[in-house]
Short mmCIF file of N, CA and C in Angstrom, two decimals:
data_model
loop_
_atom_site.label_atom_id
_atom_site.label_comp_id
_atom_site.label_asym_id
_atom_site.label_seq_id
_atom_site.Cartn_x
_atom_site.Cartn_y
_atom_site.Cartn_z
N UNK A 29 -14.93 -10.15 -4.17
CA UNK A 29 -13.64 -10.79 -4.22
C UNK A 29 -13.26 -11.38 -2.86
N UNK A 30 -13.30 -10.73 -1.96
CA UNK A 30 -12.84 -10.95 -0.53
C UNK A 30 -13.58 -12.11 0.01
N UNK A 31 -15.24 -11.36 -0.24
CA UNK A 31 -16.28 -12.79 0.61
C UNK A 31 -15.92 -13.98 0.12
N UNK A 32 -15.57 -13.91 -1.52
CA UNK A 32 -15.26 -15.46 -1.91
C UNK A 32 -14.30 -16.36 -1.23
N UNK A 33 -13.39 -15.48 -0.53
CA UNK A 33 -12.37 -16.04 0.30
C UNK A 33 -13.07 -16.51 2.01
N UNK A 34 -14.56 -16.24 2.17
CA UNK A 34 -14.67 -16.67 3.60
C UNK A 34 -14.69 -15.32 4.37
N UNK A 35 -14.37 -14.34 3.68
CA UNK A 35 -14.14 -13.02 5.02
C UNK A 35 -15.05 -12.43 4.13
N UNK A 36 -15.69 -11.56 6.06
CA UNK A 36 -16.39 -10.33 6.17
C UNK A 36 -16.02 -9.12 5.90
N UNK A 37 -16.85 -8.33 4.72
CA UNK A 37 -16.36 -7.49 4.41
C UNK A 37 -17.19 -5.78 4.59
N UNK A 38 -16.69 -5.27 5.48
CA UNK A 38 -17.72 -3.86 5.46
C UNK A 38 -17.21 -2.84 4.95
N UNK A 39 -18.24 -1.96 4.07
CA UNK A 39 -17.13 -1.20 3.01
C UNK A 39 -17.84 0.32 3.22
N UNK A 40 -16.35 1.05 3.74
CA UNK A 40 -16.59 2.69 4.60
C UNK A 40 -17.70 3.55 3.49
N UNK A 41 -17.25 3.71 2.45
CA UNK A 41 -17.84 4.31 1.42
C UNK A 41 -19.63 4.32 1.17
N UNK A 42 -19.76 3.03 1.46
CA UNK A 42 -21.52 2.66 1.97
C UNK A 42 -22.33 2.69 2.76
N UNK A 43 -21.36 3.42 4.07
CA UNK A 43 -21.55 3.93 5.54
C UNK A 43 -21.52 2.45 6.66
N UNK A 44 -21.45 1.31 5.44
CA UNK A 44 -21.18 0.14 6.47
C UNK A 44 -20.22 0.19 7.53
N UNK A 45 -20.27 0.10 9.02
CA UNK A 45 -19.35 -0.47 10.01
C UNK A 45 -19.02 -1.58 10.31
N UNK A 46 -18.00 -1.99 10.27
CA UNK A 46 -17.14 -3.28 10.97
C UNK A 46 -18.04 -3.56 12.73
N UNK A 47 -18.31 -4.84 12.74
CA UNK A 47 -18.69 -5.10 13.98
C UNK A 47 -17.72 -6.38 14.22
N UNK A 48 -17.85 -6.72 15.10
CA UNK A 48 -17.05 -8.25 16.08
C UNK A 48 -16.74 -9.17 15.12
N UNK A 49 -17.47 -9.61 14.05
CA UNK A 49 -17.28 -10.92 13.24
C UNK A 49 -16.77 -9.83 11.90
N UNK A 50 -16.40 -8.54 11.50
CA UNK A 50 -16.06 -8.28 10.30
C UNK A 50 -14.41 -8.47 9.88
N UNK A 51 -14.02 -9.28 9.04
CA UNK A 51 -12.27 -9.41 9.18
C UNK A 51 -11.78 -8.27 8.06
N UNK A 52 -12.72 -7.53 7.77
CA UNK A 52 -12.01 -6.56 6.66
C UNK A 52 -12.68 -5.36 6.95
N UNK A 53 -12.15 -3.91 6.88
CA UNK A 53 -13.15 -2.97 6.81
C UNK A 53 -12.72 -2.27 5.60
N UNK A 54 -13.11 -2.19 4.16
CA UNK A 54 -13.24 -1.51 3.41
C UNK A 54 -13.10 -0.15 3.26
N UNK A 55 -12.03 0.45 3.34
CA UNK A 55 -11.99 2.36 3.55
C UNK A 55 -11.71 2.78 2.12
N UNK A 56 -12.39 3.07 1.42
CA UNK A 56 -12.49 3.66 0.02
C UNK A 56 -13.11 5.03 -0.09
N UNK A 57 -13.00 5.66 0.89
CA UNK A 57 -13.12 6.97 0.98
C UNK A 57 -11.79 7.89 0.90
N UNK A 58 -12.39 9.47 -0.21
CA UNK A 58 -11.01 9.69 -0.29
C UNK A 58 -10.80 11.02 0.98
N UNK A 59 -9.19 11.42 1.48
CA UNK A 59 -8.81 12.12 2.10
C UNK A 59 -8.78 11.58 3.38
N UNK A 60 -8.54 10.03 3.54
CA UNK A 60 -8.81 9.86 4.84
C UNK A 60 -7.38 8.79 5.09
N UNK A 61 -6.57 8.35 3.55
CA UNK A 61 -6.12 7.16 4.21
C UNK A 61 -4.66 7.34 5.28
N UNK A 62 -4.08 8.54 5.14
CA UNK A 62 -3.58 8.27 6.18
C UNK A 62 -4.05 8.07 7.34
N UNK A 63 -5.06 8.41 8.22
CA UNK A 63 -6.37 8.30 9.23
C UNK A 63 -5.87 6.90 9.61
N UNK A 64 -6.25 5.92 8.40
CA UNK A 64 -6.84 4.79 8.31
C UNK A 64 -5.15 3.55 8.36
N UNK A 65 -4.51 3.89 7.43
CA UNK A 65 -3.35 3.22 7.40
C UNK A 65 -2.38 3.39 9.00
N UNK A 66 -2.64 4.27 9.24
CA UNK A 66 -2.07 4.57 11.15
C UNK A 66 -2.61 3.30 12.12
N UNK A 67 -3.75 2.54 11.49
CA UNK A 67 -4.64 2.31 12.26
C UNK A 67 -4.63 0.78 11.85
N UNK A 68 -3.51 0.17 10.89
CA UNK A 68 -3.62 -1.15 10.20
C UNK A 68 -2.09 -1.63 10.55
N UNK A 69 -2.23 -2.82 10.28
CA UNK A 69 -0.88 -3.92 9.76
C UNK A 69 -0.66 -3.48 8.18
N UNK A 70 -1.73 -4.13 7.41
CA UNK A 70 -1.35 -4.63 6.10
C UNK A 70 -2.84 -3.92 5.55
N UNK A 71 -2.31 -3.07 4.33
CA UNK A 71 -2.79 -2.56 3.58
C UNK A 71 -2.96 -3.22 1.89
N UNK A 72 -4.48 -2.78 0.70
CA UNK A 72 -4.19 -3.00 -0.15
C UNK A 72 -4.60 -2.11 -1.17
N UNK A 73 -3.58 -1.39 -1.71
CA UNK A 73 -3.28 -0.60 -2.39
C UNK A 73 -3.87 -0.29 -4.08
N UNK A 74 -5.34 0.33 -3.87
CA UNK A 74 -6.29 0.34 -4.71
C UNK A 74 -5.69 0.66 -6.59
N UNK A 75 -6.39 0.67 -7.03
CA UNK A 75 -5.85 1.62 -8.69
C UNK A 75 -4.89 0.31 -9.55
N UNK A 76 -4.83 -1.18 -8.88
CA UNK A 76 -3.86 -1.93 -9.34
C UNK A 76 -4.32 -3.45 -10.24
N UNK A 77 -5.69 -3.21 -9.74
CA UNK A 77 -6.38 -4.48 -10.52
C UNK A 77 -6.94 -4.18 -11.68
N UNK A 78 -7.14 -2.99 -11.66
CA UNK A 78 -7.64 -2.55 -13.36
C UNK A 78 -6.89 -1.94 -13.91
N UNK A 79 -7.10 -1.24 -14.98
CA UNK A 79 -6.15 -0.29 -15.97
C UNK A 79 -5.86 1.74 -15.40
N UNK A 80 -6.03 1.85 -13.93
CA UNK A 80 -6.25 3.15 -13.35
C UNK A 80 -4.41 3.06 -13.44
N UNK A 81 -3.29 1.99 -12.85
CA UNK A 81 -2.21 2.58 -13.00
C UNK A 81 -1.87 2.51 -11.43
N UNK A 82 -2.20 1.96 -10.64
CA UNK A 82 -1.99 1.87 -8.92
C UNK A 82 -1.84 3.33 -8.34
N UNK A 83 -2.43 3.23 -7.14
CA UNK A 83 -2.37 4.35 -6.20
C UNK A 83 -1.04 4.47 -6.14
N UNK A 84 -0.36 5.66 -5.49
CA UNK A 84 0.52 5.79 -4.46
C UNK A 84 0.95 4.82 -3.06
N UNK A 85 2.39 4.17 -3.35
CA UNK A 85 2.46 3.34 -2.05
C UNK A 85 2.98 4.36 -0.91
N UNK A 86 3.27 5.26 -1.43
CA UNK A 86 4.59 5.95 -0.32
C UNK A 86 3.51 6.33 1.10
N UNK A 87 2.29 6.53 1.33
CA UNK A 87 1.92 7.42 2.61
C UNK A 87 1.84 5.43 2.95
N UNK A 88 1.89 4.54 2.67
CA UNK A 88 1.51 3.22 3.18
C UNK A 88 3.07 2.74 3.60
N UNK A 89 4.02 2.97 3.03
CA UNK A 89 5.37 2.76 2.98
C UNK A 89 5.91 3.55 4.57
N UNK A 90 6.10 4.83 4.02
CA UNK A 90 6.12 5.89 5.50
C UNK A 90 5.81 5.33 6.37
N UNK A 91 4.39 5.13 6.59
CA UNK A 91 3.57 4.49 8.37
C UNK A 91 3.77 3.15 8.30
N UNK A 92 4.51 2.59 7.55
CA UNK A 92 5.14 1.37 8.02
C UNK A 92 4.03 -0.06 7.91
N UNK A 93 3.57 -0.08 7.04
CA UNK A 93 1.66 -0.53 6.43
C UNK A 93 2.63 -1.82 5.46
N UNK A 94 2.50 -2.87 5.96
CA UNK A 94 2.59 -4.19 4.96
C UNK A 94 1.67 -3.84 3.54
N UNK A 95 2.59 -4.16 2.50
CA UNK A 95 1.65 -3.79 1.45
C UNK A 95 1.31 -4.68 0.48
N UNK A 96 -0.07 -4.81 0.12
CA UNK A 96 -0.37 -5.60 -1.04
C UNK A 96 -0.96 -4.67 -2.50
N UNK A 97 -0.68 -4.93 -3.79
CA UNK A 97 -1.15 -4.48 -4.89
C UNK A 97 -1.30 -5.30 -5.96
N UNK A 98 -2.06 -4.93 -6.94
CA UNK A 98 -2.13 -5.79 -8.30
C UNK A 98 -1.11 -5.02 -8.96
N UNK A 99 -0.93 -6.40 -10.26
CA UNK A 99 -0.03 -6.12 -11.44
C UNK A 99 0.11 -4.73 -12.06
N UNK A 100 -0.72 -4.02 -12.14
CA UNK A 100 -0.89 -2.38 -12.84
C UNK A 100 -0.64 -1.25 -11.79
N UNK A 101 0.63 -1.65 -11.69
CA UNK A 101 0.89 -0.50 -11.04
C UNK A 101 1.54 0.69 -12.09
N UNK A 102 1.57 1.25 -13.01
CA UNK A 102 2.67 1.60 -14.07
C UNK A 102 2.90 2.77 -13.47
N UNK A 103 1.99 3.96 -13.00
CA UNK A 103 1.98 4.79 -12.53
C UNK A 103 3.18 4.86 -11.11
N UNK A 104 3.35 4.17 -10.77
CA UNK A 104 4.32 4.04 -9.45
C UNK A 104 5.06 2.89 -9.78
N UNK A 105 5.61 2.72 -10.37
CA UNK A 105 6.39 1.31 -11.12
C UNK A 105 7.64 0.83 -10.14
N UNK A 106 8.59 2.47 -10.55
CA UNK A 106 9.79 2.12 -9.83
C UNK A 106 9.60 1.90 -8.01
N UNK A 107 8.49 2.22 -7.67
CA UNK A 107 8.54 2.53 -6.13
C UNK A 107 7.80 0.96 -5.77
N UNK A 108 7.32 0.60 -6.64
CA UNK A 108 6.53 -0.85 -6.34
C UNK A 108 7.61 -2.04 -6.38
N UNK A 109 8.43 -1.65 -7.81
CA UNK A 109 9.73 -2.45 -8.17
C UNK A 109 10.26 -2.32 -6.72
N UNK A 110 10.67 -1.36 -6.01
CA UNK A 110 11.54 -2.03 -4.82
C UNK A 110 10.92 -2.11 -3.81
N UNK A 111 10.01 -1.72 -3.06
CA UNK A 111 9.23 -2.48 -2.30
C UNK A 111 9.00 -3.89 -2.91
N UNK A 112 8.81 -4.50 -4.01
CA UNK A 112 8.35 -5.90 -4.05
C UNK A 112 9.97 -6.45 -3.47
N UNK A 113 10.88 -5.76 -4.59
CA UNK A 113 12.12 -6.54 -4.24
C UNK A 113 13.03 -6.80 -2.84
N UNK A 114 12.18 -5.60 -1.53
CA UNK A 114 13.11 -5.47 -0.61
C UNK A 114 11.57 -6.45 0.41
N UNK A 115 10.63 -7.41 -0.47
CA UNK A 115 9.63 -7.95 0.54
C UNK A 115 8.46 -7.21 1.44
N UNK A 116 8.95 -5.67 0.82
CA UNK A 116 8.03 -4.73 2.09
C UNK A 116 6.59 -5.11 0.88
N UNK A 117 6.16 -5.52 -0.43
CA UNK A 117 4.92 -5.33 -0.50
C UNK A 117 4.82 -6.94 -2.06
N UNK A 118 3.52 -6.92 -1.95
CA UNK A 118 3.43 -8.40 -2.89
C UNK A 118 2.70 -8.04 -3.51
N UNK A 119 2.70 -8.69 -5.19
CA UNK A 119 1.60 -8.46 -6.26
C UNK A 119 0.37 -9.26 -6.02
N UNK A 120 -0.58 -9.07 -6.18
CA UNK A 120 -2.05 -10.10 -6.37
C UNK A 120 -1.92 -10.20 -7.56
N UNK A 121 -2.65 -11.26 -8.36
CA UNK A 121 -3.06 -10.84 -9.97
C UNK A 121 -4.33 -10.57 -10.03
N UNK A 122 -5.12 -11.15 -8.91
CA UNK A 122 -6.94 -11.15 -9.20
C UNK A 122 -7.40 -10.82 -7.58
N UNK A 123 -8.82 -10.75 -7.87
CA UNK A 123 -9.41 -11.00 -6.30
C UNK A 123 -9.39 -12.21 -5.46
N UNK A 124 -9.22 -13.10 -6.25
CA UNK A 124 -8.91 -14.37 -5.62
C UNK A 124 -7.74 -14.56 -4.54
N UNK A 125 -6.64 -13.95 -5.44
CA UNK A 125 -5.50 -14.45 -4.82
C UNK A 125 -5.17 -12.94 -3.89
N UNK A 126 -5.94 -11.77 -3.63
CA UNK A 126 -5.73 -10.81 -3.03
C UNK A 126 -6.55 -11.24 -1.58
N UNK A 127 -7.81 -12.14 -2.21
CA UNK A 127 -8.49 -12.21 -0.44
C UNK A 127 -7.68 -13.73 0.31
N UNK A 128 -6.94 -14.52 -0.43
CA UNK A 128 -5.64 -15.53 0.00
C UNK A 128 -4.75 -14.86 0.39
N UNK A 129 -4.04 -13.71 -0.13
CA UNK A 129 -3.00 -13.22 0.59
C UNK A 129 -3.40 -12.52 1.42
N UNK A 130 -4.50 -11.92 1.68
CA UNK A 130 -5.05 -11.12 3.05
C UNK A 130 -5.39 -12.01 3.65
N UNK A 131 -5.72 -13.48 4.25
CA UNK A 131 -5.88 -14.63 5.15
C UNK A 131 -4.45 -14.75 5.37
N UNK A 132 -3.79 -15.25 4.69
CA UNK A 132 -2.61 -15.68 4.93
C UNK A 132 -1.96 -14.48 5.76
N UNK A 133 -1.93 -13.67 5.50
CA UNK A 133 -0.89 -12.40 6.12
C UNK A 133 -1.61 -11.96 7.46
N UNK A 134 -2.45 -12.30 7.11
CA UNK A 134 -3.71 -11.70 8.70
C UNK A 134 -3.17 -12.77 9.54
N UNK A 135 -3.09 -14.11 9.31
CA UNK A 135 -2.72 -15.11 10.19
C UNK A 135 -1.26 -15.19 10.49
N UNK A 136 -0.49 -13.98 9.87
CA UNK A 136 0.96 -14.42 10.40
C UNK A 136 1.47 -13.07 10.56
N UNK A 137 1.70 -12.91 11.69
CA UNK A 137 1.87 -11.46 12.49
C UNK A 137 3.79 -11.02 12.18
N UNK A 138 4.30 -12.23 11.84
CA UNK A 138 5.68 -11.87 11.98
C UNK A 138 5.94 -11.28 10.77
N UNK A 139 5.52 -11.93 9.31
CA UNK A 139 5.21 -11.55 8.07
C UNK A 139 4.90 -10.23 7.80
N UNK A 140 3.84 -9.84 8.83
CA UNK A 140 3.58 -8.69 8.18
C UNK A 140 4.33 -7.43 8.82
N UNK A 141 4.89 -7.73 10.57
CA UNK A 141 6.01 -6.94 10.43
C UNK A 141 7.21 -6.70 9.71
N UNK A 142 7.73 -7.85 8.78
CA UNK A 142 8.97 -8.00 8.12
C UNK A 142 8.56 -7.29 6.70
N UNK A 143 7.39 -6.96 6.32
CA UNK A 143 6.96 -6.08 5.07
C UNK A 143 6.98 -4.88 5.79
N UNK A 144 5.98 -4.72 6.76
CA UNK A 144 6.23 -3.26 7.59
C UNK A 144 7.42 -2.80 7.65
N UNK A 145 8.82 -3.45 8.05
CA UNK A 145 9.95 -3.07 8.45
C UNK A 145 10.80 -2.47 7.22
N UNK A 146 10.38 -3.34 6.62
CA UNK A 146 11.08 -3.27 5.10
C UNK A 146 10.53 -2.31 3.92
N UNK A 147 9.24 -1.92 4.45
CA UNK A 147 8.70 -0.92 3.52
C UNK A 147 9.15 0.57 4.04
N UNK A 148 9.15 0.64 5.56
CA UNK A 148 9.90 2.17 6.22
C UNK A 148 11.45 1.97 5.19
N UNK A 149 12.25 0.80 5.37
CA UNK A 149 13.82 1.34 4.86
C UNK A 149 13.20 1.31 3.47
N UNK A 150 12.68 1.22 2.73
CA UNK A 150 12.56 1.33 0.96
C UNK A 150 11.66 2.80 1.14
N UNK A 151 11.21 3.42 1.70
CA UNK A 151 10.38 4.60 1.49
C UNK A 151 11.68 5.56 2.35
N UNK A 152 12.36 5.49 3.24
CA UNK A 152 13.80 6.02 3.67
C UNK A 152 14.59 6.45 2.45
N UNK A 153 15.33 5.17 2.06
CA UNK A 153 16.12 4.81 0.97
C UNK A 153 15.47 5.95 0.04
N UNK A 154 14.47 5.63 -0.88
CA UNK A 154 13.67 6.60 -1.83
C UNK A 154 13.77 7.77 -1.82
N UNK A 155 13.47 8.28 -0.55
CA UNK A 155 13.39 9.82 0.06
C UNK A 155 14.89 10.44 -0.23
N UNK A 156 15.80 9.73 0.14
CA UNK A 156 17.38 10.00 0.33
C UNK A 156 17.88 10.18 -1.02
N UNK A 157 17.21 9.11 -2.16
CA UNK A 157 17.91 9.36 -3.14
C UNK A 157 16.96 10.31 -4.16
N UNK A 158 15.77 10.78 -3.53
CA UNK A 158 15.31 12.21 -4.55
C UNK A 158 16.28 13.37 -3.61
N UNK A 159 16.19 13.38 -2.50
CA UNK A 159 16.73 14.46 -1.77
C UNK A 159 18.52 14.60 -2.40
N UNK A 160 18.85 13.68 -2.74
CA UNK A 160 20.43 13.89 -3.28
C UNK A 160 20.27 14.12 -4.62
N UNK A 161 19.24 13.83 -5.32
CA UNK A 161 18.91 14.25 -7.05
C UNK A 161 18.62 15.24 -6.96
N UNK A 162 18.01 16.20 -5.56
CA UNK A 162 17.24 16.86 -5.97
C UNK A 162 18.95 18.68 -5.36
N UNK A 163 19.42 18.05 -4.17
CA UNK A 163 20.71 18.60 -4.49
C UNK A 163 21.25 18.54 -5.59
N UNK A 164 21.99 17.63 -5.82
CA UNK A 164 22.28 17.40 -7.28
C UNK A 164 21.95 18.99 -8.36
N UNK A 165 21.02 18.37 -8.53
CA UNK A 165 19.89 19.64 -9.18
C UNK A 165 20.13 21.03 -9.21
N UNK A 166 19.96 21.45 -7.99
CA UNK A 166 20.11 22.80 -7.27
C UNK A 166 21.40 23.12 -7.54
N UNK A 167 22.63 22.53 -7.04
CA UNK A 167 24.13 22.75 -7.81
C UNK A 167 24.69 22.76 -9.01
N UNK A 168 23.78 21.94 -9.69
CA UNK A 168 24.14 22.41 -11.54
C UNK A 168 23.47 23.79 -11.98
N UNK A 169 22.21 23.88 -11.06
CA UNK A 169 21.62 25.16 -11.19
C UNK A 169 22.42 26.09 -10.88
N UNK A 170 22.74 26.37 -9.88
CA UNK A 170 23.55 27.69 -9.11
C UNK A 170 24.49 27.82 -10.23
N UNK A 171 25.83 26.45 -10.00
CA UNK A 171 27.14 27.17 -11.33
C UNK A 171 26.47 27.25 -12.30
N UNK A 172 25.36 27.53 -13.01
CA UNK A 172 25.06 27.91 -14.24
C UNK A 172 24.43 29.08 -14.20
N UNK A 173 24.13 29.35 -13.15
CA UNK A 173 23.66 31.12 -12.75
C UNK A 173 24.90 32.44 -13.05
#
C-alpha cells in the first residue's frame, strides 16, 4: 500500500530496519507501541482497514501521536467519532489514500501538531467524563447500600 505511494517501507515484525532513505518504519509488533508512539509525530492506527474493528486510539491520543485510521473502527467508535470531529485524527478508506495522507502529513509539520494538540484535549476530555460517570456510579452505589 505505502510503496505504491513512492515511500520506503521497513516493517519491525520481519526484523527489517529503517536506514537513511526509509520514510516509514513499520512497528507491528505487539507490546511495544507505546515504546514506539513516544518516538513519532503521526501514527496509523491498525485493526481499521479490514473487518478486526480498529485498535485502540487512546495510548496514541495520550502521547499526543497525530492520528490516522480506516473506516472500521466499530470497536472504538465513540472515541474515533471525536477525535475525527475535534481534527486530532482522519479516516483513510484504502491503502491508497492512507500512503497520500502519510506524504501529505509528513510534509506539513504544523498539521500534524494541530492533530497532536487536539488529540491530548479529546483523550483529557474522555478521561474526565468516564471519571465523572464513573463517580456518578460509586454514589448511586453507596445511597443504595
Amino acid at each position: 500500500m505505502l510503496t505504491g505511494q513512492g515511500l520506503s517501507v521497513a516493517r519491525r515484525s520481519l526484523g527489517e530496519v529503517p536506514g537513511p532513505d526509509t520514510d516509514i518504519w513499520l512497528v507491528d509488533t505487539l507490546g511495544e507501541t507505546g515504546l514506539w508512539l513516544r518516538a513519532v509525530s503521526l501514527a496509523f492506527i491498525g485493526g481499521s482497514l479490514g473487518q478486526a474493528g480498529g485498535h485502540t486510539p487512546f495510548e496514541a491520543a495520550a502521547l499526543g501521536v497525530a492520528i490516522l485510521h480506516g473506516p472500521e473502527t466499530a470497536s472504538f467508535a465513540s472515541a474515533y467519532a471525536a477525535l475525527d470531529a475535534a481534527g486530532a485524527a482522519q479516516t483513510v478508506r484504502d491503502g491508497e489514500a492512507l500512503g497520500g495522507a502519510v506524504a501529505s502529513l509528513l510534509g506539513n509539520a504544523g498539521k500534524r501538531r494541530a492533530m497532536a494538540e487536539a488529540a491530548v484535549g479529546v483523550r483529557a476530555r474522555l478521561a474526565a467524563d468516564a471519571g465523572a460517570l464513573a463517580a456518578e456510579a460509586l454514589a448511586l452505589m453507596e445511597t443504595r447500600a
